Each structure stands twice: as structure tokens, then as C-alpha cells.
Coordinates of C-alpha atoms in Angstrom, one line a residue:
X39 CA 0.0 0.0 0.0
X40 CA 1.3 3.4 -1.0
X41 CA 1.9 5.8 1.9
X42 CA 0.2 9.2 1.6
X43 CA 1.5 12.5 2.9
X44 CA -0.1 15.9 3.4
X45 CA 2.4 18.7 3.4
X46 CA 1.2 22.2 4.4
X47 CA 3.2 25.1 3.0
X48 CA 4.2 22.6 0.3
X49 CA 4.5 25.0 -2.6
X50 CA 7.8 26.7 -1.5
X51 CA 10.8 26.5 0.7
X52 CA 11.2 23.7 3.2
X53 CA 7.6 22.4 2.5
X54 CA 8.3 22.0 -1.2
X55 CA 11.6 20.3 -0.5
X56 CA 9.9 17.9 1.9
X57 CA 7.1 17.2 -0.6
X58 CA 9.6 16.4 -3.3
X59 CA 11.7 14.2 -1.0
X60 CA 8.7 12.3 0.3
X61 CA 7.5 11.7 -3.3
X62 CA 11.0 10.5 -4.3
X63 CA 10.7 8.1 -1.3
X64 CA 7.5 6.6 -3.0
X65 CA 4.9 8.5 -1.0
X66 CA 1.9 10.1 -2.7
X67 CA 1.8 13.7 -1.7
X68 CA -1.0 16.3 -1.2
X69 CA 0.5 19.8 -1.3
X70 CA -1.5 22.3 0.7
X71 CA -0.8 25.9 -0.2
X72 CA -2.1 29.2 1.1
X73 CA -2.4 31.4 -2.1
X74 CA 0.4 30.7 -4.6
X75 CA -1.4 28.3 -7.0
X76 CA 1.3 28.7 -9.7
X77 CA 4.0 27.6 -7.3
X78 CA 1.9 24.7 -6.0
X79 CA 1.1 23.5 -9.6
X80 CA 4.8 23.7 -10.5
X81 CA 5.7 21.5 -7.5
X82 CA 3.1 19.0 -8.5
X83 CA 4.3 18.9 -12.1
X84 CA 7.9 18.5 -10.9
X85 CA 7.0 15.5 -8.7
X86 CA 5.0 13.9 -11.6
X87 CA 7.8 14.5 -14.0
X88 CA 10.1 12.6 -11.7
X89 CA 7.7 9.7 -11.5
X90 CA 5.9 10.5 -8.3
X91 CA 2.2 11.1 -7.4
X92 CA 1.0 14.5 -6.2
X93 CA -2.0 16.8 -6.2
X94 CA -2.4 20.4 -4.8
X95 CA -5.2 22.1 -2.9
X96 CA -5.6 25.5 -1.4
X97 CA -6.4 25.9 2.3
X98 CA -5.9 28.4 5.1
X99 CA -4.4 26.2 7.8
X100 CA -6.2 28.2 10.4
X101 CA -9.6 27.3 8.8
X102 CA -10.8 23.9 10.2
X103 CA -13.2 23.3 7.3
X104 CA -10.6 24.0 4.6
X105 CA -8.1 21.7 6.4
X106 CA -10.8 18.9 6.7
X107 CA -11.4 19.3 3.0
X108 CA -7.7 18.8 2.3
X109 CA -7.7 15.6 4.3
X110 CA -10.8 14.4 2.5
X111 CA -9.1 15.1 -0.8
X112 CA -6.2 12.9 0.3
X113 CA -8.5 10.1 1.2
X114 CA -10.5 10.4 -2.0
X115 CA -7.5 10.6 -4.3
X116 CA -5.0 8.2 -2.6
X117 CA -7.0 6.2 -0.1
X118 CA -6.0 7.8 3.3
X119 CA -3.3 9.7 5.1
X120 CA -0.2 8.3 6.7
X121 CA 2.2 11.3 7.1
X122 CA 1.4 14.9 7.9
X123 CA 4.0 17.6 7.6
X124 CA 3.1 20.9 9.3
X125 CA 5.3 23.3 7.3
X126 CA 3.1 26.3 6.7
X127 CA 4.4 29.3 8.5
X128 CA 5.0 33.1 8.3
X129 CA 7.7 35.1 9.9
X130 CA 7.1 38.9 10.2
X131 CA 9.7 40.3 12.6
X132 CA 9.5 43.1 15.1
X133 CA 10.3 44.0 18.7
X134 CA 7.7 43.3 21.4
X135 CA 7.4 47.1 21.9
X136 CA 6.7 47.9 18.3
X137 CA 4.9 45.0 16.7
X138 CA 1.3 45.7 15.7
X139 CA -1.0 43.2 17.4
X140 CA -2.7 42.6 14.1
X141 CA 0.6 41.2 12.8
X142 CA 1.0 39.2 16.0
X143 CA -2.5 37.7 15.5
X144 CA -1.6 36.7 11.9
X145 CA 1.5 34.9 13.1
X146 CA -0.4 33.0 15.7
X147 CA -3.2 32.1 13.3
X148 CA -0.8 30.5 10.8
X149 CA 1.9 29.1 13.0
X150 CA 0.2 28.1 16.2
X151 CA -3.5 27.7 15.4
X152 CA -2.7 26.3 12.0
X153 CA -0.5 23.6 13.4
X154 CA -3.1 22.8 16.0
X155 CA -5.9 22.6 13.4
X156 CA -3.9 20.4 11.1
X157 CA -2.7 18.3 14.0
X158 CA -6.3 17.8 15.1
X159 CA -7.3 16.5 11.7
X160 CA -4.2 14.3 11.7
X161 CA -5.0 12.9 15.1
X162 CA -8.5 11.9 13.9
X163 CA -7.5 10.5 10.5
X164 CA -3.8 9.4 10.2
X165 CA -3.6 5.6 9.8
X166 CA -1.9 3.4 12.4
X167 CA 1.8 3.3 11.7
X168 CA 1.9 6.9 10.5
X169 CA 3.9 10.0 11.4
X170 CA 3.1 13.6 12.2
X171 CA 6.0 16.0 11.7
X172 CA 5.8 19.6 12.8
X173 CA 8.2 22.4 11.8
X174 CA 9.5 24.7 14.4
X175 CA 12.6 26.9 14.4
X176 CA 16.0 26.9 16.3
X177 CA 15.2 30.5 17.1
X178 CA 13.1 29.1 19.9
X179 CA 16.5 28.4 21.6
X180 CA 18.6 31.2 20.0
X181 CA 16.1 33.9 21.1
X182 CA 17.2 36.6 18.6
X183 CA 15.7 40.1 19.2
X184 CA 12.7 40.8 16.9
X185 CA 11.8 37.2 16.8
X186 CA 9.6 37.3 19.9
X187 CA 6.2 36.6 18.3
X188 CA 7.6 34.0 15.9
X189 CA 9.5 32.2 18.6
X190 CA 6.5 32.3 20.8
X191 CA 4.4 30.7 18.1
X192 CA 6.9 28.0 17.4
X193 CA 7.5 27.3 21.1
X194 CA 3.9 26.3 21.3
X195 CA 4.4 23.9 18.4
X196 CA 7.2 22.2 20.3
X197 CA 5.1 21.9 23.5
X198 CA 2.2 20.4 21.5
X199 CA 4.4 17.7 20.0
X200 CA 5.1 15.5 23.0
X201 CA 1.5 16.0 24.3
X202 CA 0.1 14.8 21.0
X203 CA 2.5 11.8 20.9
X204 CA 1.2 10.8 24.3
X205 CA -2.4 11.2 23.3
X206 CA -1.9 8.9 20.3
X207 CA -0.7 6.1 22.5
X208 CA -1.5 2.7 21.1
X209 CA -1.8 3.7 17.5
X210 CA 1.9 3.4 16.5
X211 CA 1.9 7.0 15.3
X212 CA 5.0 9.1 15.9
X213 CA 4.8 12.9 16.5
X214 CA 8.0 14.9 16.2
X215 CA 9.2 18.4 15.4
X216 CA 12.1 19.5 13.2
X217 CA 13.5 22.9 14.2
X218 CA 15.7 24.2 11.4
X219 CA 18.4 26.8 11.9
X220 CA 19.0 29.6 9.4
X221 CA 18.0 28.0 6.1
X222 CA 18.3 29.5 2.6
X223 CA 14.6 29.9 1.9
X224 CA 12.7 32.9 0.5
X225 CA 11.1 33.3 3.9
X226 CA 14.4 33.5 5.7
X227 CA 16.3 35.6 3.2
X228 CA 13.6 38.2 2.7
X229 CA 14.6 41.6 4.1
X230 CA 18.1 40.6 5.2
X231 CA 21.2 42.3 3.8
X232 CA 24.2 40.3 2.6
X233 CA 26.2 41.2 5.7
X234 CA 23.5 39.7 8.0
X235 CA 23.3 36.6 5.9
X236 CA 27.0 36.1 5.9
X237 CA 27.1 36.5 9.7
X238 CA 24.4 33.9 10.2
X239 CA 26.1 31.5 7.8
X240 CA 29.3 31.6 9.9
X241 CA 27.6 30.7 13.2
X242 CA 27.3 26.9 12.8
X243 CA 30.6 25.0 13.0
X244 CA 29.8 23.8 9.5
X245 CA 30.0 27.5 8.4
X246 CA 27.1 27.7 6.0
X247 CA 23.4 28.2 5.9
X248 CA 21.2 25.2 5.8
X249 CA 19.7 24.0 2.5
X250 CA 16.1 23.0 2.2
X251 CA 17.3 19.5 1.2
X252 CA 19.0 19.3 4.6
X253 CA 15.7 19.7 6.4
X254 CA 13.8 17.5 3.9
X255 CA 16.2 14.7 4.7
X256 CA 15.3 14.8 8.4
X257 CA 11.6 15.0 7.6
X258 CA 12.0 12.0 5.3
X259 CA 13.7 10.1 8.1
X260 CA 11.0 10.9 10.6
X261 CA 8.3 10.0 8.1
X262 CA 9.7 6.6 7.4
X263 CA 12.3 4.6 9.2
X264 CA 12.6 6.6 12.5
X265 CA 9.9 4.6 14.4
X266 CA 11.7 4.9 17.8
X267 CA 12.0 8.7 17.8
X268 CA 8.8 10.1 19.2
X269 CA 7.7 13.3 21.0
X270 CA 11.1 14.9 20.2
X271 CA 12.3 18.2 18.7
X272 CA 15.3 17.7 16.4
X273 CA 17.3 20.9 15.9
X274 CA 18.6 20.6 12.4
X275 CA 20.9 23.6 12.3
X276 CA 24.5 22.4 11.7
X277 CA 25.5 22.8 15.4
X278 CA 24.4 26.4 15.9
X279 CA 22.8 25.5 19.2

């Protein structure tokens, strides 16, 4: 039986790399995207061109009806859901003193509520033997200034992970979080000058930014063979923390 994955935020960045890697592993993939249909369709075509199976569907991850519809599409198209990757996220920056609360609420809706809503559907529908993989950030530990709201949203994701793993006792479903360090994605690079990027790239002992494939490799491991890793947060950051 072919395993089936839902990847939120799957049209770009880490989500897209994860979708492509899971498809290469033989998993049928449902790419959930927020608004960029062209990028999502491009990701689907790339997977199909490489011999994989994929479809795309639009959903606001904070909207429980839209998320339920995405899970229903996975069941109708491929027969069920085995793997869920919570990769949808936004990262507006600002100090605690200056951030507009409207921006804070948007961060929380996508990163915290979105992960909860998707995890709720996953808990109800993922088949025994499956895997739920959340995406956090190493900034939860690094605690850079201006990342307060973002780190707060991702800290909640990490807290949820072990709780959900324990709640799914008896179903052979693992729940883990990957917390990337600085990774060369459009989301990360946006608004940063070259000097800032160079400084961040030198922080890990490996002296480079992460690549999306680095993170996708960890997600692939947690989605497949890593059956004895459960309730954990893996800081995939080259040794930065």
C-alpha cells in the first residue's frame, strides 16, 4: 500500500523540498498551499515528471473546514493519510514594543492555530503506523531580538508535539518536530542584507546556511524509518545550538 502524505506550505521552501523528497521516497503527496497556485502546480508537475504522485489544494491552515477538505481530498485521491508535515508558516519580525497586534495575530493564526488545526485532523485520520512532523525553528532556543512573536508561536508547536505523541498512545503514530536553523529559503532571506546573511552563515561549526534539502532529509527520516523517535524536537541547524 502506498503511503500518503499531506504537506502544508508545500509550494515553496522547506515544505516544497519535503514534498519532493517524500515523493521520491515513494509517498503520494497532497500539497496544501495558502495562495500561490502557480508555485503549487509547479511543485506537482515536478513531482509527476520525476515519476511521483501528487495533487495540490488551497487551504488556510487556520480554517478547520478547509483543512478537513484537504484531508478528505487525500482520502478520495489516494486512499487515506499516513504522514502529515506541518510546514506552513509566516515570519514577520518586530520588537515586542513595536509589533502591531494585528501582525501578532496573523503569526499566531498560521503558526500556532494552523499547526493545531492540522494536527487535530491528523490525530483523527492518520492511519496506524503513521507520522506527524511539525516544523518549528531553532530561534526558539537562540532567542534573537525581533523574533519574539515568531519564537512564541513555534515554542507552542514544540510543546504540543510530546503531548500529541502521548495522546496517540496505542496507534503506533509518531509525532516529532524539526527545528531548522538559518536555512536559505525565500522566507528566511527576505529583508536581510548580505552582511547579515554572511554573519548567520558563519555561526554553525559547518559554516554555511542550511539548505532545504538538509531539512527535507530529516523529515524523510521521521516520516519513514525513524519509528523509535517520538515526541522529540530535532534541531537541524549544523550545530548552531
